[in-house]
Amino acid sequence: MKKQILALTMAAMMIGSLTACAGSGKGDETTAAASNGGAAGAVLTMATNAEFPPYEYHDNNAIVGIDVEIAEALAEKLGMTLEIEDIAFDSIIPEIDSGKADIGLAGMTVNEDRLKNVDFSDPYTTASQVIIVKDESDITGPDDLEGKSIGVQLGTTGDIYASDYEETGSTIERYSKGFEAVQAMMQGKIDAVVIDLEPAKVFVEENEGIKILDEALTVEEYAIAVKKGNTELLDKINTALSELKESGELQKIIDKYISAE
Ligand code: GLN
């Protein structure tokens, strides 16, 4: 009888730790694992949208990139196991807000609007929006976007920037992936794409007949999103992040994916 109870307890424990490691929406299990003294290994769930090279993208079956490596390094410092949830970009903040994901790392720019719903860590890099056009395009800078059709990724800072042109008669086409916007432009469906510089570089490198215009449209900072008011996690992340900055590890990760010009 005793043995049976023990077996049952063990089975329950195994199921418990399996749930703690599997799938998505582990907000509660994470807390449970942590309060167990982390014996099962607490899970740090990262919400991202793996359509944003070189920050996060699919490489065969794996999700790789700068943000993934930063998150792995942070999780290691926090003694946690990283799990990645690949979801739509505009679902990342709701996912953190609801507690289903612990952190959002998605080349995500800090802005006032997002700060109403999540807290952000210290920035880990700077970025900008740029315009991609076909080589033969007559669009040479932001003023030429007036009245044109502009493709963006839905809910991004590129979307916000381009939307200002609607009052000049421009139409904004919003895609769920940045690359879909680039493809639509290559097919002649739209005139230009507004997107972050580093993914723009990847898309232009991998495709013939398109180019990035020189003028940067914005100055932005990427940071890690956490649930509003979760200062405990935010402090840990900021401490770990500053260690990664000081040790040079952060720069090493960035340099692995972005070659200096
Ligand atoms: N930096 C942009 C933003 O925060 C784009 C991010 C992305 O598409 N992953 O909106």
Coordinates of C-alpha atoms and ligand atoms in Angstrom, one line a residue:
M1 CA 0.0 0.0 0.0
K2 CA 2.7 2.4 1.0
K3 CA 4.6 1.5 -2.2
Q4 CA 1.5 2.3 -4.2
I5 CA 1.1 5.7 -2.7
L6 CA 4.8 6.4 -3.3
A7 CA 4.4 5.3 -6.9
L8 CA 1.4 7.5 -7.3
T9 CA 3.2 10.5 -5.8
M10 CA 6.1 9.9 -8.1
A11 CA 3.8 9.7 -11.1
A12 CA 2.1 12.9 -10.0
M13 CA 5.5 14.6 -9.6
M14 CA 6.6 13.5 -13.0
I15 CA 3.4 14.7 -14.6
G16 CA 3.9 18.0 -12.7
S17 CA 7.4 18.5 -14.1
L18 CA 6.3 17.4 -17.6
T19 CA 3.7 20.1 -17.6
A20 CA 6.2 22.6 -16.3
C21 CA 8.4 21.9 -19.4
A22 CA 5.8 21.5 -22.1
G23 CA 4.1 23.7 -24.5
S24 CA 2.8 27.2 -23.9
G25 CA 0.9 29.1 -21.3
K26 CA 3.0 28.1 -18.3
G27 CA 2.6 31.2 -16.2
D28 CA 1.3 29.3 -13.3
E29 CA 3.7 26.3 -13.6
T30 CA 6.6 28.7 -13.7
T31 CA 5.6 30.2 -10.3
A32 CA 5.0 26.7 -8.9
A33 CA 8.4 25.5 -10.0
A34 CA 10.0 28.6 -8.6
S35 CA 8.3 28.2 -5.2
N36 CA 9.5 24.6 -5.2
G37 CA 12.9 26.0 -4.8
G38 CA 13.3 25.6 -8.5
A39 CA 13.9 21.9 -8.2
A40 CA 12.1 21.1 -11.4
G41 CA 14.0 24.0 -13.1
A42 CA 11.9 27.2 -13.4
V43 CA 10.8 28.0 -16.9
L44 CA 11.3 31.4 -18.5
T45 CA 8.8 31.8 -21.3
M46 CA 9.8 34.1 -24.1
A47 CA 7.1 35.3 -26.5
T48 CA 8.4 36.3 -29.9
N49 CA 7.5 36.4 -33.6
A50 CA 10.2 34.5 -35.4
E51 CA 9.9 36.3 -38.7
F52 CA 12.4 39.0 -38.0
P53 CA 16.0 38.1 -39.0
P54 CA 18.6 38.5 -37.6
Y55 CA 16.8 38.9 -34.3
E56 CA 14.6 35.8 -34.4
Y57 CA 13.9 33.5 -37.4
H58 CA 13.5 29.9 -38.3
D59 CA 16.5 27.9 -39.2
N60 CA 15.2 24.5 -40.3
N61 CA 13.3 23.5 -37.2
A62 CA 15.0 25.8 -34.7
I63 CA 14.3 29.4 -33.8
V64 CA 17.5 31.3 -33.7
G65 CA 18.9 34.8 -33.7
I66 CA 20.2 37.6 -31.5
D67 CA 17.1 37.8 -29.3
V68 CA 17.1 34.0 -28.8
E69 CA 20.7 34.0 -27.7
I70 CA 20.2 37.0 -25.4
A71 CA 17.2 35.2 -23.8
E72 CA 19.3 32.0 -23.4
A73 CA 22.1 33.9 -21.7
L74 CA 19.6 35.7 -19.4
A75 CA 17.8 32.5 -18.5
E76 CA 21.2 30.9 -17.7
K77 CA 22.0 33.7 -15.4
L78 CA 18.6 33.4 -13.8
G79 CA 19.0 29.7 -13.4
M80 CA 16.0 29.1 -15.5
T81 CA 15.1 27.1 -18.6
L82 CA 14.2 29.1 -21.7
E83 CA 11.1 28.2 -23.7
I84 CA 10.1 30.1 -26.8
E85 CA 6.5 30.8 -27.9
D86 CA 6.3 31.9 -31.5
I87 CA 3.2 34.0 -32.0
A88 CA 1.9 37.0 -34.0
F89 CA 3.9 40.1 -33.3
D90 CA 0.8 42.0 -32.1
S91 CA -0.1 39.1 -29.7
I92 CA 3.2 39.4 -27.8
I93 CA 2.1 42.2 -25.4
P94 CA -1.3 40.6 -24.6
E95 CA 0.5 37.3 -23.9
I96 CA 2.8 39.0 -21.4
D97 CA -0.1 41.1 -19.9
S98 CA -2.1 37.9 -19.3
G99 CA 0.9 36.2 -17.6
K100 CA 1.2 33.4 -20.3
A101 CA 4.6 34.6 -21.2
D102 CA 7.3 36.0 -18.9
I103 CA 9.2 38.1 -21.3
G104 CA 8.8 39.5 -24.8
L105 CA 11.9 39.6 -27.0
A106 CA 11.1 40.4 -30.6
G107 CA 13.2 43.3 -31.8
M108 CA 10.6 45.3 -29.9
T109 CA 10.9 49.0 -29.8
V110 CA 10.1 50.9 -26.6
N111 CA 7.3 53.4 -27.1
E112 CA 4.8 55.3 -25.0
D113 CA 1.9 53.3 -26.1
R114 CA 3.5 49.9 -25.2
L115 CA 4.6 51.3 -21.9
K116 CA 1.0 51.6 -20.9
N117 CA 0.7 47.8 -21.1
V118 CA 4.1 46.4 -20.2
D119 CA 7.3 47.4 -18.6
F120 CA 10.6 47.4 -20.5
S121 CA 14.1 46.5 -19.5
D122 CA 17.0 48.7 -20.2
P123 CA 17.6 48.8 -24.0
Y124 CA 19.9 46.3 -25.5
T125 CA 20.4 47.9 -28.9
T126 CA 19.4 50.8 -31.1
A127 CA 17.5 50.5 -34.4
S128 CA 15.7 52.6 -37.1
Q129 CA 13.0 52.3 -39.7
V130 CA 14.0 52.4 -43.3
I131 CA 12.4 52.3 -46.7
I132 CA 12.8 49.3 -49.1
V133 CA 11.9 49.9 -52.8
K134 CA 12.6 48.2 -56.1
D135 CA 15.9 49.3 -57.7
E136 CA 14.1 51.2 -60.5
S137 CA 11.6 53.0 -58.1
D138 CA 11.1 56.7 -58.3
I139 CA 10.8 56.9 -54.5
T140 CA 14.1 58.3 -53.2
G141 CA 13.2 59.4 -49.7
P142 CA 10.4 59.7 -47.2
D143 CA 8.7 62.6 -48.9
D144 CA 8.1 60.5 -52.0
L145 CA 6.0 58.1 -49.9
E146 CA 3.1 60.6 -50.2
G147 CA 0.2 59.1 -52.0
K148 CA 1.9 55.7 -52.5
S149 CA 1.0 52.2 -51.2
I150 CA 3.2 51.3 -48.3
G151 CA 3.6 47.8 -46.9
V152 CA 4.4 47.2 -43.2
Q153 CA 4.2 44.5 -40.6
L154 CA 1.0 44.8 -38.6
G155 CA 1.4 46.6 -35.3
T156 CA 5.0 47.5 -35.6
T157 CA 6.7 50.9 -35.3
G158 CA 6.9 50.8 -39.1
D159 CA 3.1 50.5 -39.2
I160 CA 2.9 53.5 -36.9
Y161 CA 5.3 55.6 -38.9
A162 CA 3.7 54.8 -42.3
S163 CA 0.2 55.4 -41.0
D164 CA 1.0 59.1 -40.8
Y165 CA 1.1 59.1 -44.6
E166 CA -2.5 58.1 -44.8
E167 CA -3.5 61.7 -44.7
T168 CA -1.5 62.3 -47.8
G169 CA -3.6 59.8 -49.7
S170 CA -1.2 56.9 -49.1
T171 CA -2.6 53.4 -48.5
I172 CA -1.0 51.2 -45.9
E173 CA -1.0 47.5 -46.5
R174 CA -0.5 45.6 -43.2
Y175 CA 1.0 42.1 -43.4
S176 CA 1.5 39.5 -40.6
K177 CA 5.1 39.0 -41.6
G178 CA 7.6 41.6 -42.8
F179 CA 8.8 39.4 -45.6
E180 CA 5.2 39.2 -47.0
A181 CA 5.3 43.0 -47.5
V182 CA 8.7 42.7 -49.3
Q183 CA 7.3 39.9 -51.5
A184 CA 4.2 42.0 -52.3
M185 CA 6.5 44.9 -53.4
M186 CA 8.6 42.6 -55.5
Q187 CA 5.4 41.5 -57.3
G188 CA 4.5 45.1 -57.9
K189 CA 1.4 45.1 -55.6
I190 CA 2.8 47.9 -53.4
D191 CA 5.3 50.7 -53.9
A192 CA 7.5 50.5 -50.8
V193 CA 8.0 48.8 -47.5
V194 CA 8.8 50.5 -44.2
I195 CA 10.6 48.1 -41.8
D196 CA 13.5 47.9 -39.3
L197 CA 17.0 48.3 -40.8
E198 CA 18.5 44.9 -39.9
P199 CA 15.7 42.7 -41.2
A200 CA 15.6 45.0 -44.3
K201 CA 19.3 44.3 -44.8
V202 CA 18.6 40.5 -44.7
F203 CA 15.7 40.7 -47.1
V204 CA 17.6 42.9 -49.6
E205 CA 20.6 40.6 -49.4
E206 CA 18.5 37.6 -50.1
N207 CA 16.5 39.0 -53.0
E208 CA 17.4 40.6 -56.3
G209 CA 16.2 43.9 -57.6
I210 CA 15.4 45.7 -54.3
K211 CA 17.3 48.2 -52.2
I212 CA 17.3 50.2 -49.0
L213 CA 17.1 54.0 -49.2
D214 CA 19.8 55.8 -47.2
E215 CA 17.7 58.0 -45.0
A216 CA 16.8 56.4 -41.6
L217 CA 13.2 57.4 -40.6
T218 CA 13.4 57.0 -36.9
V219 CA 15.7 56.4 -33.9
E220 CA 14.5 53.5 -31.8
E221 CA 15.6 51.3 -28.9
Y222 CA 14.9 47.6 -28.5
A223 CA 14.2 46.3 -25.0
I224 CA 12.7 43.3 -23.2
A225 CA 9.1 43.5 -22.2
V226 CA 7.8 42.1 -18.9
K227 CA 4.4 42.1 -17.2
K228 CA 3.6 45.6 -15.9
G229 CA 4.6 45.8 -12.2
N230 CA 6.7 42.7 -12.1
T231 CA 9.7 44.6 -10.7
E232 CA 11.2 41.4 -9.3
L233 CA 11.7 39.9 -12.8
L234 CA 12.5 43.3 -14.3
D235 CA 15.3 43.9 -11.8
K236 CA 16.8 40.4 -12.3
I237 CA 16.7 40.9 -16.1
N238 CA 18.3 44.4 -15.9
T239 CA 21.1 43.1 -13.6
A240 CA 21.7 40.1 -15.9
L241 CA 21.6 42.3 -19.0
S242 CA 24.1 44.8 -17.6
E243 CA 26.4 41.8 -16.8
L244 CA 26.1 40.7 -20.4
K245 CA 26.9 44.2 -21.5
E246 CA 29.9 44.5 -19.3
S247 CA 31.4 41.1 -20.1
G248 CA 31.2 41.9 -23.8
E249 CA 28.9 38.8 -24.3
L250 CA 26.0 40.9 -25.6
Q251 CA 28.2 42.5 -28.3
K252 CA 29.6 39.1 -29.2
I253 CA 26.0 37.8 -29.8
I254 CA 25.2 40.9 -31.9
D255 CA 28.5 40.6 -33.9
K256 CA 27.7 36.9 -34.7
Y257 CA 24.6 38.0 -36.6
I258 CA 25.4 41.5 -37.8
S259 CA 28.7 42.2 -39.5
A260 CA 30.1 45.7 -38.9
E261 CA 30.2 48.0 -41.9
Ligands
GLN1 N1 10.9 47.2 -34.0 C1 9.6 47.1 -34.5 C2 8.6 47.2 -33.4 O1 8.9 47.2 -32.3 C3 9.4 45.8 -35.3 C4 9.5 44.5 -34.5 C5 9.1 43.3 -35.2 O2 8.6 43.3 -36.3 N2 9.5 42.2 -34.6 O3 7.4 47.4 -33.7

